Coordinates of C-alpha atoms in Angstrom, one line a residue:
X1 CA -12.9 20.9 15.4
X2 CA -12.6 20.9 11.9
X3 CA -9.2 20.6 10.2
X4 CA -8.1 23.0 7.4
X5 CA -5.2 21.2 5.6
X6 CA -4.8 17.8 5.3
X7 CA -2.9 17.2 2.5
X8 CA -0.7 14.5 1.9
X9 CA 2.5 13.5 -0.2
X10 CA 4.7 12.0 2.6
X11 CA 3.8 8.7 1.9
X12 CA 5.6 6.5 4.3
X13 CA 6.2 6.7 8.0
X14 CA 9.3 7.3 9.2
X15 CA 10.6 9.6 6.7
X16 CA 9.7 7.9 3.9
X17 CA 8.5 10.2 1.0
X18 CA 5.8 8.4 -1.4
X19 CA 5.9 9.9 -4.9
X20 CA 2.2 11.2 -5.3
X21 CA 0.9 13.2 -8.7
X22 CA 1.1 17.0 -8.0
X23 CA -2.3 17.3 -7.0
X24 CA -1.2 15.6 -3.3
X25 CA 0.2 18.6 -1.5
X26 CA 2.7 18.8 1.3
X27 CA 1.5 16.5 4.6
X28 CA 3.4 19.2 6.5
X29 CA 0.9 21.9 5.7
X30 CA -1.9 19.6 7.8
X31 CA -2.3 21.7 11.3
X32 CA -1.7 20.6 15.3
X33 CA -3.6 19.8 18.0
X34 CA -6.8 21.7 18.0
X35 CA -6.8 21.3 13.8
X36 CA -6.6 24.9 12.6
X37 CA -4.7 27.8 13.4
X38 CA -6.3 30.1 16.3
X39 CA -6.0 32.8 13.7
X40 CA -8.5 31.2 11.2
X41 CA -11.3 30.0 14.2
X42 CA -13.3 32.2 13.2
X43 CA -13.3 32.3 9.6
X44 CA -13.6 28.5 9.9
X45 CA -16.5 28.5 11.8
X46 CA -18.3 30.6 9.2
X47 CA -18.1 28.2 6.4
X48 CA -20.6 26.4 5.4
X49 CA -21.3 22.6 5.4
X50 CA -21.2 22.3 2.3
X51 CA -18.1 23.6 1.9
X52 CA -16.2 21.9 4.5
X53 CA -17.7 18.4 2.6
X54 CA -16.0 19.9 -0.7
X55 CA -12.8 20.4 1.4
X56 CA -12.5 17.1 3.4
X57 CA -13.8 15.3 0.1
X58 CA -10.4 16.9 -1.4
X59 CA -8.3 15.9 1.3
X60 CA -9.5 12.2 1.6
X61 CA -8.5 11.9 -2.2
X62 CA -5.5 13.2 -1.4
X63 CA -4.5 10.7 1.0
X64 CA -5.9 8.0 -1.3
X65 CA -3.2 8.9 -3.8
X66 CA -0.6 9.1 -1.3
X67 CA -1.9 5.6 -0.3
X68 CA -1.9 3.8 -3.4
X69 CA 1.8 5.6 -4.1
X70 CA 3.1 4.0 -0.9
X71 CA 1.7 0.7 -2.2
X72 CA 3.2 0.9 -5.6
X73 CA 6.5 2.1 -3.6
X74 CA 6.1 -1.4 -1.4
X75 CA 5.4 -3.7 -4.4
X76 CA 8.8 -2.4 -5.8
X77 CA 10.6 -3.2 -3.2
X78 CA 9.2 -7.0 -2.8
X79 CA 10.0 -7.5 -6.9
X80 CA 13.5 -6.6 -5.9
X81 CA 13.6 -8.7 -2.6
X82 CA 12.3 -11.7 -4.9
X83 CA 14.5 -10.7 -7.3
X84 CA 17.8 -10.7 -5.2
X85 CA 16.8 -14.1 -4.0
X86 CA 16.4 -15.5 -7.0
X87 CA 19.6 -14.7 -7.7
X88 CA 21.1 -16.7 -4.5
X89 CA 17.8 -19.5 -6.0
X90 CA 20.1 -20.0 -9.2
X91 CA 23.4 -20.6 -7.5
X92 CA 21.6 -23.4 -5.2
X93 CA 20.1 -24.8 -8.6
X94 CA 23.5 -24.8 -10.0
X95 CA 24.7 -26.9 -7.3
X96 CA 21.9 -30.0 -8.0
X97 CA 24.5 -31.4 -10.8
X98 CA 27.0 -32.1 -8.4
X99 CA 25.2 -33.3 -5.6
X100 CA 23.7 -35.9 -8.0
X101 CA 20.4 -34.6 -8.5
X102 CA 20.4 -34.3 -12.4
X103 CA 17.3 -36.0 -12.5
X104 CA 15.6 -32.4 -10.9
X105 CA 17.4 -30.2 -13.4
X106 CA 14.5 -30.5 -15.4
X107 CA 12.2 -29.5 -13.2
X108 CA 14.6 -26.8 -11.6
X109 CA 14.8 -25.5 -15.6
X110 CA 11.0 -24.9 -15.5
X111 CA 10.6 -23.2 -12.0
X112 CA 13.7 -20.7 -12.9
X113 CA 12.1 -20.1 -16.5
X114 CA 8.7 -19.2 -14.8
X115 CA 10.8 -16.8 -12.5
X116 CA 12.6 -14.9 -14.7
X117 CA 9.5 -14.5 -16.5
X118 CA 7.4 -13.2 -13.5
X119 CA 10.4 -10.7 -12.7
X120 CA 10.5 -9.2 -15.8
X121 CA 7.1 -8.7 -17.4
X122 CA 5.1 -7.4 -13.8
X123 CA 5.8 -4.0 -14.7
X124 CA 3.7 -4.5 -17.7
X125 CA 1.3 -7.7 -16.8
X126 CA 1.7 -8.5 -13.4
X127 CA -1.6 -11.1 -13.7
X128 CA 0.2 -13.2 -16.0
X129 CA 3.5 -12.9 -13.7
X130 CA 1.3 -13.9 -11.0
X131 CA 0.0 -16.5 -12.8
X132 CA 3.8 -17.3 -13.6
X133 CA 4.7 -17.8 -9.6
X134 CA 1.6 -19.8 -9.3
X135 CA 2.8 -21.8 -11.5
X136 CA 6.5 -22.1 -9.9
X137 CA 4.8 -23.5 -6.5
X138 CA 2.7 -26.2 -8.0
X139 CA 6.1 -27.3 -9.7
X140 CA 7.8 -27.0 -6.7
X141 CA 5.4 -29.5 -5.0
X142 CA 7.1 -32.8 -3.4
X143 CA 10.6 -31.7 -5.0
X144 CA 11.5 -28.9 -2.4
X145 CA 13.5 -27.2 -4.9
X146 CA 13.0 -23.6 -3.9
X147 CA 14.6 -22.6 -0.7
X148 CA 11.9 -21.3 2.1
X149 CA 13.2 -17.5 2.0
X150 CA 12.0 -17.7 -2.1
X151 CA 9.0 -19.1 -1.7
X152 CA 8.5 -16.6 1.3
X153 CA 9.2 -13.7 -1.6
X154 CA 6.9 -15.4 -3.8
X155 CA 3.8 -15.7 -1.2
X156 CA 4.7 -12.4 -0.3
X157 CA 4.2 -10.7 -4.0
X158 CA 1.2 -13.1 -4.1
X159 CA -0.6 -12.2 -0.7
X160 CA 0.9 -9.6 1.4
X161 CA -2.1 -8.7 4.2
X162 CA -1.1 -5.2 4.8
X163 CA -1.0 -4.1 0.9
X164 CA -4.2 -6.0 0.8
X165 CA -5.2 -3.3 3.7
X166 CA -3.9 -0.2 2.0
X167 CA -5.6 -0.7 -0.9
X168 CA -9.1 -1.6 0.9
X169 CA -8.3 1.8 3.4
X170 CA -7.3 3.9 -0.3
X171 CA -10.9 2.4 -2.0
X172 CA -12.8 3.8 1.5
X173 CA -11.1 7.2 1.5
X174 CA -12.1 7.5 -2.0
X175 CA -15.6 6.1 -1.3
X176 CA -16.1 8.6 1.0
X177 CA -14.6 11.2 -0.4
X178 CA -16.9 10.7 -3.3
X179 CA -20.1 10.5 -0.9
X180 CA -19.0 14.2 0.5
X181 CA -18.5 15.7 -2.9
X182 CA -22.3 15.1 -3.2
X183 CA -23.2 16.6 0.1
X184 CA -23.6 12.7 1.7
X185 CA -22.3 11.1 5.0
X186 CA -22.7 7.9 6.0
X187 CA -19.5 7.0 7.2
X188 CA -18.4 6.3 11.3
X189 CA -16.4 8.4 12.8
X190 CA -14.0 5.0 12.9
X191 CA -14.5 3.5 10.2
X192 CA -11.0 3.7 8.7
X193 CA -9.6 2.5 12.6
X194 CA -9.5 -1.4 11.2
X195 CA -7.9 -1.3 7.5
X196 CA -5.2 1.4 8.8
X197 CA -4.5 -0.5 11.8
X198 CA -4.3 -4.1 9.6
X199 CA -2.4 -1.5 7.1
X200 CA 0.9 -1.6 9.0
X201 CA 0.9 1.9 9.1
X202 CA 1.7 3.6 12.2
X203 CA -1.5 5.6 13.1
X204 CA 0.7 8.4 14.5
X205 CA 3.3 8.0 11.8
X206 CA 2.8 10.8 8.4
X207 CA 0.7 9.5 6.5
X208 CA -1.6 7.7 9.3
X209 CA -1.4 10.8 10.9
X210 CA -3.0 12.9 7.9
X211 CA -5.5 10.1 7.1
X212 CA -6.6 10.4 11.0
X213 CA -6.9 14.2 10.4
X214 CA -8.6 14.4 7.0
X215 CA -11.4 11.5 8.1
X216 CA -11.6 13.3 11.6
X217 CA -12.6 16.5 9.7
X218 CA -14.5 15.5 7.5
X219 CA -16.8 13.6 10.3
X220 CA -16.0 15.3 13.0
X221 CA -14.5 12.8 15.1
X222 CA -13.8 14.9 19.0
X223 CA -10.8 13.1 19.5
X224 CA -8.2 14.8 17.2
X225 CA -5.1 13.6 16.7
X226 CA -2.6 15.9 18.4
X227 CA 0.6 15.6 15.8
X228 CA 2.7 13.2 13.7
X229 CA 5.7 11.8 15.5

């Protein structure tokens, strides 16, 4: 059955709000179990297919945004992970003097230069802050100068497989979403199952919930999620 509202702002599971433009509307407006009020069955029976494509084509846009919100919301919080550790990185560096290890001071001066470098210009050129890190781990080779928890940070900003999945489930919703705005399908009823699941995204949570709902209408998938938890 086809689902009337699937719109989307909540951006994380559990709670967690995402900070969508205003076009994303409330995910608490998408409907229960059977999709649409009992009410409006009959009134949504009558629209045509072409209309419901303009509607779901909304909807998967919708979520898209939400999407890439939640992933700009993520990549926040890793820059300030990194940058807490980095923090605890310089004490440890500190240290080297004392423990007779002057002769990696040098080295230690680069890596931390790179750092601070990649901390505070991502916001504004995050592939030459990337390039920055890159450049922090090849230093770092045979001299074991950063501790494992910062170059866990760093491989994290770098390569993180379930941002990597959002933003590969937020280019299909769009993709699709395009396709129905010019009265097209070609998309499975499953085809978003595999990036949302590799997403981290709990397919029950919010905004799994609402992606479920706005791909189910728009392809009429028969098994409807029942609810967000």
């Amino acid at each position: 059955m086809f689902v009337t509202c699937c719109r989307c702002t909540e951006g994380a599971d559990g709670g967690t709000e995402a900070s969508a433009d205003d076009e994303v509307l409330p995910i608490s407006a998408v409907l229960t179990a059977g999709g649409i009020a009992k009410g409006s069955i009959g009134a949504e029976a009558a629209k045509s297919d072409e209309t419901r494509m303009a509607e779901s084509s909304k909807k998967l846009h919708a979520c898209a945004r939400s999407l890439r919100s939640r992933i700009d919301k993520d990549k926040q919080e890793v820059w300030k992970k990194t940058a807490a550790e980095f923090e605890v990185q310089k004490m440890i560096w500190q240290s080297l003097s004392m423990k007779g290890g002057e002769k990696l001071k040098g080295i230690a001066a680069m890596i931390e230069s790179k750092v601070e470098y990649a901390i505070a210009s991502h916001t504004k050129d995050l592939n030459s802050a990337i390039e920055a890190l890159d450049a922090c781990l090849e230093k770092n080779k045979g001299h074991d100068l950063l501790s494992a928890a910062m170059s866990e940070a760093i491989e994290e900003i770098k390569n993180c497989p379930k941002t990597l999945a959002m933003q590969e489930l937020a280019t299909l919703l769009d993709s699709a979403a395009e396709e129905l705005a010019s009265n097209t399908k070609s998309r499975g009823a499953t085809e978003f199952h595999d990036p949302l699941q590799r997403s981290g995204l709990q397919p029950d949570g919010k905004l799994g919930w609402a992606i479920r709902c706005a791909w189910s209408a728009a392809y009429h998938d028969a098994a409807s999620p029942g609810g967000p938890n």
